[in-house]
Amino acid sequence: MDDREMVDVATLDPELLQLQEVSSFAMKASPQLADELFSQWLSLPDTGRLVKSLIDDAKAGASFNASVNCSSANAAGNNPLPSLFPAGSAPPISPRSASSSPRVSKQRTSPSSLGSPLKLVTEPVREVIPQFYFQNGRPPPKELKEQCLSRVNHIFDDHLDGLKINEFKSVTKDICRLPSFFSSALFRKIDTDCTGIVTKDAFVKYWVDSNMLTADAETQIFRILKQSDCKYLTQADFKPVLQDLLATHPGLEFLQSTPEFQERYAETVIYRIFYYINRSGNGRLTLREMKRGNLIAAMQHADEEEDINKVLRYFSYEHFYVIYCKFWELDTDHDFLIDKENLIKYGNHALTYRIVDRIFSQVPRKFTSKVEGKMGYEDFVYFMLSEEDKSSEPGLEYWFKCIDLDGNGVLTLNEMQFFYEEQLHRMECMAQEPVLFEDILCQIVDMIAPEREECITLRDLKGCKLSGNVFNILFNLNKFVAFETRDPFLIRQEREDPTLTEWDRFAHREYIRLSMEEDGEDVSNGSAEVWDESLEAPF
């Protein structure tokens, strides 16, 4: 490079170089480029003056302001550095619109706007996370607490010495917003010393200070019923509540003259609660299971409805009547136990011997009866609810365990054929046209649509609304025949009220039949005939 070229490079205008726009790729490809450009900048006269000015300011103790110095150095002209090209010989700039020019649209950032790179970094502000877990429940907000205390004062002002158990119902209903038949249980939970009196301070300490006020209804009832040393509910924990219900509900007043039936009614309600809610089947009802069920809604409904028979979930007296009468019919010696020969008569001999054997082998559920080979009343309640509502989740699990002979979690073709063989034999004995298992298997596969055609899982059954009919086909001849000859009119009737379960419809029909029999009218043929419509499986 000759001297002429060196002079031209030395007078290069930085604005024309656009050094800020040099790509990082170009810098990496040619590392010496940055060194050359920096050396050229240091050799410029203006650069020397700028450095000297900064040194003089530093010696004089003046504040260091690079941006001011730079601007003062550049104030001599538009171009801060001498031009690379002689006057008038600079090449023209490409004519571009202002809107599309990157020089206009891309604003340059001066060192002053970015701040000094040597600025100390302050520590980040520590964000305080509010408490979200409270072991004993979330404390009530101030406004809610004041409203509750106001209602408490209003009730207790007339009873400065405290409330007795027969005066406590208003507190249970108006302040705690719980069913009225929880009044005695709540009273005893607070009155731990059994003084017979609950003072205002004792109630506030239990309900407000222990954060019961902000808990959901399931948690409130769970804490009231459970024993202090337990984390679950047992059947015995529900007995005080049922006793209160029997003593105060207008729809159950007629039972007060028959304490024996009061006790049986309470037992049946408790068995039904644990059948549907205690999905683990271990007799220990947890708070999680209670929250998943509909027990609280049923309790509230029972408290508001005067006709207890309209509370179909758990509390209907008609449902209890049907269950108890069915058990009494089978228990011929009335020792409150039934054996295989008794159970085989259920539903006019509807069940096969093989399925009855599986029930008494206690595969689906261990018997609570202490007598070998005998089924108690609680065991019968579980059986009957499963038999008459096979499409319910607990019913499906009950019968799935019966059919699953090897317990591997799937129903194979051989297992289903084993139970259907007795059905086929019964058809032949009744002079009915037998249906081959191959045809039945096709019908079952079309009905359930399992993931694998060679076996059926519990998940397959729970995904089909008609899954209960699979079990009727395998071991309940009466319901199998009724399903094959079902009346379209009855099907349409049942679909008009889909909220009713198979158990609800069965219990309603049976209660009418039993009550008419009690009145002396002979309508027993309605449920005894194999071909009767009352045995149809609802849809």
Coordinates of C-alpha atoms in Angstrom, one line a residue:
M1 CA 0.0 0.0 0.0
D2 CA 1.5 3.4 -1.0
D3 CA 1.6 6.6 0.9
R4 CA -1.5 7.9 -0.9
E5 CA -3.6 5.0 0.2
M6 CA -2.3 5.3 3.8
V7 CA -3.4 8.9 4.0
D8 CA -6.8 8.0 2.6
V9 CA -7.3 5.4 5.2
A10 CA -6.1 7.7 8.0
T11 CA -8.7 10.3 7.0
L12 CA -11.6 7.7 6.9
D13 CA -14.8 9.1 8.3
P14 CA -16.2 6.8 11.1
E15 CA -19.7 7.7 10.1
L16 CA -19.1 6.2 6.7
L17 CA -17.4 3.2 8.2
Q18 CA -20.5 2.4 10.3
L19 CA -18.3 0.5 12.7
Q20 CA -21.2 -0.4 15.0
E21 CA -22.7 -2.4 12.2
V22 CA -19.7 -4.7 11.6
S23 CA -21.1 -8.2 12.1
S24 CA -19.7 -10.5 14.8
F25 CA -19.1 -13.0 12.1
A26 CA -16.8 -10.6 10.2
M27 CA -14.9 -9.9 13.4
K28 CA -14.4 -13.5 14.2
A29 CA -13.3 -14.3 10.6
S30 CA -10.7 -11.4 10.7
P31 CA -9.6 -10.7 14.3
Q32 CA -6.9 -8.3 13.2
L33 CA -9.5 -6.0 11.7
A34 CA -10.5 -4.6 15.2
D35 CA -6.8 -4.0 16.1
E36 CA -6.2 -2.2 12.8
L37 CA -9.2 0.1 13.2
F38 CA -8.3 0.9 16.8
S39 CA -4.7 1.7 15.8
Q40 CA -6.0 4.1 13.0
W41 CA -8.3 5.8 15.5
L42 CA -5.4 6.4 18.0
S43 CA -3.3 7.9 15.2
L44 CA -5.9 10.6 14.4
P45 CA -5.1 14.2 15.6
D46 CA -8.6 14.7 17.2
T47 CA -8.0 11.5 19.2
G48 CA -4.8 12.9 20.7
R49 CA -6.5 16.1 21.7
L50 CA -9.4 14.2 23.3
V51 CA -7.0 12.0 25.4
K52 CA -4.9 15.1 26.4
S53 CA -8.1 16.9 27.4
L54 CA -9.2 14.0 29.6
I55 CA -5.8 13.8 31.3
D56 CA -5.8 17.6 32.0
D57 CA -9.2 17.3 33.5
A58 CA -8.2 14.4 35.7
K59 CA -5.1 16.3 37.0
A60 CA -7.2 19.4 37.7
G61 CA -9.7 17.3 39.7
A62 CA -12.6 18.0 37.4
S63 CA -15.5 15.4 37.1
F64 CA -15.0 12.8 34.4
N65 CA -17.6 13.0 31.7
A66 CA -16.6 11.2 28.6
S67 CA -19.8 12.1 26.7
V68 CA -19.3 15.8 27.3
N69 CA -15.7 15.6 26.2
C70 CA -16.7 13.6 23.2
S71 CA -19.4 16.1 22.3
S72 CA -17.0 19.1 22.7
A73 CA -14.5 17.4 20.6
N74 CA -17.0 16.8 17.9
A75 CA -18.5 20.3 18.1
A76 CA -15.9 21.6 15.6
G77 CA -17.8 20.1 12.8
N78 CA -20.4 17.6 11.7
N79 CA -17.8 14.9 11.2
P80 CA -16.1 14.1 14.5
L81 CA -13.0 12.8 12.7
P82 CA -11.2 14.1 9.6
S83 CA -12.6 12.8 6.3
L84 CA -10.8 10.0 4.6
F85 CA -11.6 11.5 1.2
P86 CA -10.5 14.9 -0.1
A87 CA -13.1 17.6 -0.2
G88 CA -15.6 17.1 -2.9
S89 CA -14.3 13.6 -3.8
A90 CA -16.5 11.5 -1.5
P91 CA -18.7 9.0 -3.3
P92 CA -22.4 9.7 -3.1
I93 CA -24.6 7.8 -0.6
S94 CA -27.2 5.4 -2.1
P95 CA -30.6 7.2 -2.3
R96 CA -32.8 5.3 0.2
S97 CA -36.1 6.5 1.8
A98 CA -36.0 7.6 5.4
S99 CA -38.5 4.9 6.4
S100 CA -36.5 2.0 5.1
S101 CA -33.0 3.3 6.0
P102 CA -31.5 1.3 8.9
R103 CA -29.5 4.5 9.7
V104 CA -32.7 6.3 10.6
S105 CA -34.8 3.4 12.0
K106 CA -32.0 2.0 14.2
Q107 CA -31.2 4.4 16.9
R108 CA -27.7 4.3 18.3
T109 CA -27.2 4.1 22.0
S110 CA -24.7 6.3 23.6
P111 CA -22.6 5.3 26.5
S112 CA -24.4 7.8 28.7
S113 CA -27.8 6.2 28.0
L114 CA -26.6 2.7 28.8
G115 CA -24.9 3.7 32.0
S116 CA -21.4 3.0 33.2
P117 CA -20.3 -0.6 32.8
L118 CA -18.5 -0.2 36.2
K119 CA -21.8 0.6 38.0
L120 CA -22.3 -1.5 41.1
V121 CA -25.1 -4.1 40.7
T122 CA -27.5 -3.8 43.6
E123 CA -28.9 -7.0 45.1
P124 CA -32.3 -8.1 43.6
V125 CA -35.3 -7.3 45.7
R126 CA -36.4 -10.4 47.6
E127 CA -40.0 -11.3 46.7
V128 CA -42.0 -12.3 49.8
I129 CA -44.3 -15.3 49.0
P130 CA -47.4 -15.2 51.1
Q131 CA -48.2 -18.3 53.2
F132 CA -50.3 -20.7 51.3
Y133 CA -50.4 -23.8 53.6
F134 CA -52.0 -23.7 57.0
Q135 CA -51.9 -27.0 59.0
N136 CA -55.1 -26.2 60.9
G137 CA -56.8 -24.4 58.1
R138 CA -56.7 -20.8 56.7
P139 CA -57.5 -18.1 59.2
P140 CA -60.7 -16.3 58.5
P141 CA -60.5 -12.8 57.0
K142 CA -61.2 -9.9 59.4
E143 CA -64.6 -9.1 57.8
L144 CA -65.8 -12.7 57.9
K145 CA -64.7 -13.1 61.4
E146 CA -66.5 -10.0 62.5
Q147 CA -69.7 -11.1 60.8
C148 CA -69.5 -14.5 62.6
L149 CA -68.8 -12.9 66.0
S150 CA -71.7 -10.6 65.5
R151 CA -74.1 -13.5 64.9
V152 CA -72.6 -15.4 67.9
N153 CA -73.1 -12.4 70.2
H154 CA -76.7 -12.1 69.0
I155 CA -77.5 -15.7 70.0
F156 CA -75.5 -15.9 73.2
D157 CA -76.6 -12.5 74.5
D158 CA -79.8 -14.1 75.8
H159 CA -77.8 -17.0 77.3
L160 CA -74.9 -15.5 79.2
D161 CA -74.3 -18.8 81.0
G162 CA -74.2 -20.8 77.8
L163 CA -76.5 -23.0 75.7
K164 CA -77.8 -26.4 76.5
I165 CA -77.9 -29.2 74.0
N166 CA -81.6 -28.7 73.1
E167 CA -80.9 -24.9 72.5
F168 CA -77.9 -25.5 70.3
K169 CA -79.7 -26.1 67.0
S170 CA -79.8 -22.4 66.1
V171 CA -76.0 -22.2 66.3
T172 CA -75.6 -25.3 64.1
K173 CA -78.0 -24.1 61.4
D174 CA -77.5 -20.3 61.4
I175 CA -73.9 -19.9 62.3
C176 CA -72.2 -23.1 61.2
R177 CA -74.6 -23.7 58.3
L178 CA -74.6 -27.4 59.0
P179 CA -77.6 -29.9 58.9
S180 CA -79.6 -29.6 62.0
F181 CA -79.1 -33.2 63.0
F182 CA -75.4 -32.4 63.5
S183 CA -76.4 -30.3 66.5
S184 CA -75.8 -32.9 69.2
A185 CA -72.5 -34.1 67.6
L186 CA -71.2 -30.6 67.4
F187 CA -72.3 -29.8 71.0
R188 CA -70.5 -32.8 72.4
K189 CA -67.4 -32.0 70.3
I190 CA -67.2 -28.6 72.0
D191 CA -68.3 -29.7 75.5
T192 CA -65.3 -31.9 76.1
D193 CA -65.8 -31.8 79.9
C194 CA -69.4 -33.0 79.6
T195 CA -70.8 -30.1 81.6
G196 CA -74.0 -30.0 79.5
I197 CA -73.3 -26.3 78.7
V198 CA -71.5 -24.6 75.8
T199 CA -70.4 -21.0 76.5
K200 CA -69.8 -18.3 73.9
D201 CA -66.0 -18.4 74.6
A202 CA -65.9 -22.2 74.2
F203 CA -67.8 -22.0 70.9
V204 CA -65.6 -19.1 69.5
K205 CA -62.5 -21.0 70.5
Y206 CA -63.6 -24.2 68.6
W207 CA -65.3 -22.6 65.6
V208 CA -63.4 -19.4 65.0
D209 CA -60.0 -19.6 66.6
S210 CA -59.4 -23.2 65.3
N211 CA -60.3 -22.0 61.7
M212 CA -63.4 -24.2 61.3
L213 CA -65.1 -21.1 60.0
T214 CA -63.1 -21.0 56.7
A215 CA -63.1 -24.8 56.1
D216 CA -65.3 -26.4 53.5
A217 CA -68.4 -28.4 54.6
E218 CA -66.7 -31.8 54.1
T219 CA -63.8 -30.8 56.3
Q220 CA -66.1 -29.4 59.0
I221 CA -68.2 -32.5 59.2
F222 CA -65.2 -34.8 59.0
R223 CA -63.6 -33.0 62.0
I224 CA -66.8 -33.0 64.0
L225 CA -67.4 -36.8 63.5
K226 CA -63.9 -38.2 63.8
Q227 CA -62.3 -39.3 67.0
S228 CA -59.4 -37.1 68.1
D229 CA -56.8 -39.9 67.8
C230 CA -58.0 -41.0 64.3
K231 CA -57.5 -39.6 60.8
Y232 CA -60.5 -41.4 59.3
L233 CA -64.2 -42.1 60.1
T234 CA -65.6 -45.5 61.1
Q235 CA -69.2 -46.6 60.9
A236 CA -69.6 -46.0 64.6
D237 CA -68.8 -42.3 64.1
F238 CA -72.1 -41.8 62.1
K239 CA -74.4 -43.4 64.7
P240 CA -74.9 -40.2 66.8
V241 CA -75.9 -38.3 63.7
L242 CA -78.4 -40.9 62.6
Q243 CA -79.9 -41.0 66.0
D244 CA -80.4 -37.3 65.9
L245 CA -81.9 -37.6 62.4
L246 CA -84.4 -40.3 63.6
A247 CA -85.4 -38.2 66.6
T248 CA -86.0 -34.9 64.8
H249 CA -86.9 -35.6 61.1
P250 CA -90.6 -35.3 60.5
G251 CA -90.5 -38.0 57.8
L252 CA -89.2 -40.6 60.3
E253 CA -91.5 -39.8 63.3
F254 CA -93.6 -43.0 62.6
L255 CA -90.5 -45.1 63.5
Q256 CA -90.2 -43.7 67.1
S257 CA -92.6 -46.4 68.3
T258 CA -90.4 -49.2 66.9
P259 CA -86.8 -48.8 68.2
E260 CA -85.7 -52.0 66.5
F261 CA -86.5 -50.7 63.1
Q262 CA -84.9 -47.3 63.9
E263 CA -81.7 -49.2 64.6
R264 CA -82.0 -51.2 61.3
Y265 CA -82.7 -48.0 59.4
A266 CA -79.6 -46.3 60.8
E267 CA -77.4 -49.3 60.0
T268 CA -78.7 -49.5 56.5
V269 CA -78.0 -45.8 55.8
I270 CA -74.4 -46.2 57.2
Y271 CA -73.8 -49.3 55.1
R272 CA -75.0 -47.5 52.0
I273 CA -72.7 -44.5 52.8
F274 CA -69.7 -46.7 53.1
Y275 CA -70.6 -48.8 50.0
Y276 CA -70.6 -45.7 47.8
I277 CA -68.1 -43.4 49.5
N278 CA -65.4 -45.7 51.0
R279 CA -64.0 -46.8 47.7
S280 CA -61.0 -48.5 49.3
G281 CA -63.4 -50.8 51.1
N282 CA -61.4 -50.9 54.3
G283 CA -64.1 -49.5 56.6
R284 CA -62.0 -46.3 57.1
L285 CA -63.6 -43.3 55.4
T286 CA -61.0 -40.6 54.7
L287 CA -61.5 -36.9 54.1
R288 CA -60.4 -37.3 50.5
E289 CA -63.0 -40.0 49.9
M290 CA -65.7 -37.8 51.5
K291 CA -64.8 -34.8 49.3
R292 CA -65.1 -37.0 46.2
G293 CA -68.5 -38.2 47.1
N294 CA -72.0 -36.6 47.3
L295 CA -72.6 -37.3 51.0
I296 CA -72.7 -33.7 52.2
A297 CA -75.2 -32.7 49.5
A298 CA -77.4 -35.7 50.5
M299 CA -77.2 -34.6 54.2
Q300 CA -78.2 -31.1 53.3
H301 CA -81.1 -32.4 51.2
A302 CA -82.3 -34.7 54.0
D303 CA -82.3 -31.7 56.4
E304 CA -84.4 -29.5 54.1
E305 CA -86.8 -32.1 52.7
E306 CA -89.7 -33.2 54.9
D307 CA -90.4 -36.3 52.8
I308 CA -87.4 -38.5 53.5
N309 CA -88.3 -40.8 50.6
K310 CA -87.4 -38.0 48.2
V311 CA -83.8 -38.2 49.4
L312 CA -82.8 -41.0 47.2
R313 CA -79.2 -40.9 48.1
Y314 CA -78.6 -43.0 51.3
F315 CA -81.6 -41.8 53.4
S316 CA -84.7 -43.0 51.7
Y317 CA -86.9 -45.1 54.0
E318 CA -88.4 -46.9 51.0
H319 CA -85.0 -48.1 50.0
F320 CA -84.3 -49.3 53.5
Y321 CA -87.7 -51.1 53.5
V322 CA -86.9 -52.9 50.2
I323 CA -83.5 -54.1 51.4
Y324 CA -84.7 -55.2 54.8
C325 CA -87.7 -57.1 53.4
K326 CA -85.6 -58.8 50.8
F327 CA -83.2 -60.0 53.5
W328 CA -86.0 -61.1 55.8
E329 CA -87.6 -63.2 53.0
L330 CA -84.3 -65.1 52.4
D331 CA -83.5 -65.5 56.1
T332 CA -86.1 -68.2 56.7
D333 CA -84.9 -69.1 60.2
H334 CA -84.6 -65.4 61.1
D335 CA -81.2 -65.7 62.8
F336 CA -80.1 -62.6 60.8
L337 CA -77.7 -64.8 58.7
I338 CA -78.2 -66.4 55.3
D339 CA -76.3 -69.1 53.6
K340 CA -75.8 -70.3 49.9
E341 CA -79.1 -72.1 49.8
N342 CA -80.9 -68.9 51.0
L343 CA -79.1 -66.6 48.5
I344 CA -79.7 -68.9 45.5
K345 CA -83.4 -68.1 45.9
Y346 CA -82.8 -64.3 45.4
G347 CA -84.8 -62.9 42.5
N348 CA -86.8 -66.1 42.0
H349 CA -83.6 -68.2 41.5
A350 CA -82.1 -65.7 39.1
L351 CA -78.5 -66.3 39.9
T352 CA -76.3 -69.3 39.0
Y353 CA -74.7 -71.6 41.5
R354 CA -71.3 -70.7 40.2
I355 CA -71.7 -67.0 40.9
V356 CA -73.1 -67.7 44.4
D357 CA -70.1 -69.8 45.1
R358 CA -67.8 -66.9 44.2
I359 CA -69.7 -64.6 46.5
F360 CA -69.4 -67.0 49.4
S361 CA -65.8 -67.5 48.7
Q362 CA -65.6 -63.8 49.8
V363 CA -63.7 -62.8 46.7
P364 CA -65.5 -59.6 46.0
R365 CA -65.7 -58.6 49.7
K366 CA -64.8 -60.2 53.0
F367 CA -67.9 -61.0 55.1
T368 CA -68.4 -59.2 58.4
S369 CA -70.2 -62.2 59.7
K370 CA -68.2 -64.3 62.2
V371 CA -70.1 -67.5 61.3
E372 CA -68.4 -69.6 58.7
G373 CA -70.4 -70.0 55.5
K374 CA -72.9 -67.3 56.5
M375 CA -73.6 -63.8 55.2
G376 CA -74.7 -61.1 57.6
Y377 CA -77.0 -58.2 57.0
E378 CA -74.2 -55.8 56.0
D379 CA -72.8 -58.3 53.5
F380 CA -76.3 -58.6 52.0
V381 CA -76.6 -54.9 51.7
Y382 CA -73.4 -54.8 49.7
F383 CA -74.5 -57.7 47.5
M384 CA -78.0 -56.3 46.8
L385 CA -76.8 -52.8 45.9
S386 CA -74.3 -54.4 43.5
E387 CA -76.8 -56.8 42.0
E388 CA -79.5 -54.2 41.3
D389 CA -77.2 -51.5 40.1
K390 CA -74.4 -53.4 38.2
S391 CA -73.5 -50.3 36.2
S392 CA -72.5 -48.3 39.3
E393 CA -68.8 -48.1 40.0
P394 CA -68.8 -50.2 43.2
G395 CA -71.2 -52.7 41.5
L396 CA -68.8 -53.1 38.5
E397 CA -65.9 -53.7 40.8
Y398 CA -67.9 -56.2 42.9
W399 CA -68.8 -58.4 40.0
F400 CA -65.5 -57.9 38.1
K401 CA -63.7 -59.6 41.0
C402 CA -66.2 -62.5 40.9
I403 CA -65.6 -63.2 37.2
D404 CA -61.9 -62.6 37.4
L405 CA -61.0 -66.2 38.5
D406 CA -57.3 -65.8 38.5
G407 CA -57.3 -62.3 39.8
N408 CA -55.0 -60.9 37.1
G409 CA -57.2 -57.8 36.4
V410 CA -58.7 -58.9 33.1
L411 CA -61.7 -61.0 32.1
T412 CA -60.6 -63.6 29.5
L413 CA -62.8 -65.5 27.1
N414 CA -62.4 -68.7 29.2
E415 CA -63.5 -67.0 32.4
M416 CA -66.6 -65.6 30.8
Q417 CA -67.4 -68.9 29.1
F418 CA -67.0 -70.7 32.4
F419 CA -69.9 -68.7 33.9
Y420 CA -72.0 -68.6 30.8
E421 CA -72.0 -72.5 30.5
E422 CA -74.4 -72.7 33.4
Q423 CA -76.6 -70.0 31.8
L424 CA -76.7 -72.1 28.6
H425 CA -77.7 -75.2 30.5
R426 CA -80.5 -73.3 32.3
M427 CA -81.9 -72.1 28.9
E428 CA -82.0 -75.7 27.7
C429 CA -83.8 -76.9 30.8
M430 CA -86.4 -74.2 30.3
A431 CA -86.9 -75.3 26.7
Q432 CA -85.6 -71.9 25.5
E433 CA -83.6 -71.6 22.3
P434 CA -80.0 -71.6 23.6
V435 CA -77.7 -68.8 22.5
L436 CA -74.2 -70.0 21.7
F437 CA -71.3 -68.4 23.6
E438 CA -69.7 -67.3 20.3
D439 CA -72.8 -65.2 19.5
I440 CA -72.8 -63.9 23.1
L441 CA -69.2 -63.0 22.9
C442 CA -69.8 -60.9 19.7
Q443 CA -72.6 -59.1 21.4
I444 CA -70.5 -58.3 24.5
V445 CA -67.6 -57.0 22.3
D446 CA -69.9 -54.8 20.3
M447 CA -71.5 -53.6 23.5
I448 CA -68.3 -52.8 25.5
A449 CA -65.9 -52.1 22.6
P450 CA -62.8 -53.1 24.6
E451 CA -59.3 -52.0 23.7
R452 CA -58.3 -55.7 23.1
E453 CA -61.0 -58.1 21.9
E454 CA -59.4 -61.1 23.6
C455 CA -60.0 -59.7 27.1
I456 CA -62.0 -57.1 29.0
T457 CA -60.6 -54.8 31.7
L458 CA -62.4 -52.9 34.4
R459 CA -61.5 -49.7 32.6
D460 CA -63.4 -51.0 29.5
L461 CA -66.5 -51.7 31.6
K462 CA -66.4 -48.3 33.3
G463 CA -66.4 -46.6 30.0
C464 CA -69.7 -48.2 28.8
K465 CA -73.1 -47.3 30.1
L466 CA -74.4 -50.8 29.3
S467 CA -71.6 -52.7 31.0
G468 CA -74.0 -54.0 33.7
N469 CA -75.7 -56.2 31.1
V470 CA -72.5 -58.1 30.6
F471 CA -72.8 -59.6 34.0
N472 CA -76.5 -60.3 33.6
I473 CA -75.7 -62.2 30.4
L474 CA -73.2 -64.3 32.3
F475 CA -75.1 -65.2 35.5
N476 CA -78.5 -63.7 35.8
L477 CA -81.0 -65.4 33.5
N478 CA -84.1 -63.4 34.4
K479 CA -82.4 -60.1 33.6
F480 CA -80.7 -61.5 30.6
V481 CA -84.0 -62.6 29.1
A482 CA -85.6 -59.3 30.1
F483 CA -82.8 -57.4 28.3
E484 CA -83.4 -59.4 25.1
T485 CA -87.1 -58.7 25.2
R486 CA -87.1 -55.2 26.6
D487 CA -90.1 -52.9 25.9
P488 CA -89.2 -49.8 23.9
F489 CA -91.9 -47.8 25.8
L490 CA -90.3 -48.6 29.1
I491 CA -86.9 -47.7 27.7
R492 CA -88.2 -44.3 26.6
Q493 CA -89.8 -43.7 30.0
E494 CA -86.5 -44.4 31.7
R495 CA -84.6 -42.1 29.5
E496 CA -86.9 -39.2 30.3
D497 CA -85.4 -39.2 33.8
P498 CA -81.7 -40.1 33.5
T499 CA -80.9 -38.9 37.0
L500 CA -82.5 -42.1 38.4
T501 CA -80.1 -45.0 38.8
E502 CA -81.0 -48.6 38.2
W503 CA -81.2 -49.0 41.9
D504 CA -83.6 -46.1 42.2
R505 CA -86.0 -47.6 39.7
F506 CA -85.7 -51.1 41.1
A507 CA -86.4 -49.9 44.7
H508 CA -89.4 -47.9 43.6
R509 CA -91.0 -50.9 41.8
E510 CA -90.2 -53.3 44.7
Y511 CA -91.6 -50.9 47.3
I512 CA -94.9 -50.7 45.5
R513 CA -95.1 -54.4 45.2
L514 CA -94.2 -55.1 48.8
S515 CA -96.6 -52.4 50.1
M516 CA -99.4 -53.8 48.0
E517 CA -98.7 -57.3 49.3
E518 CA -98.8 -56.1 52.8
D519 CA -102.3 -54.6 52.0
G520 CA -103.4 -58.1 51.0
E521 CA -103.5 -57.6 47.2
D522 CA -102.1 -60.4 45.1
V523 CA -99.6 -58.7 42.8
S524 CA -96.6 -61.0 43.6
N525 CA -96.7 -62.4 40.1
G526 CA -95.3 -59.1 38.8
S527 CA -91.8 -59.8 40.1
A528 CA -91.8 -63.6 40.2
E529 CA -92.2 -64.3 36.5
V530 CA -89.1 -64.7 34.4
W531 CA -90.7 -62.7 31.6
D532 CA -92.0 -59.9 33.7
E533 CA -91.1 -56.3 32.6
S534 CA -90.2 -55.3 36.2
L535 CA -87.0 -57.4 35.8
E536 CA -85.8 -55.4 32.9
A537 CA -82.4 -53.8 33.2
P538 CA -83.0 -50.0 33.0
F539 CA -81.0 -47.8 30.6

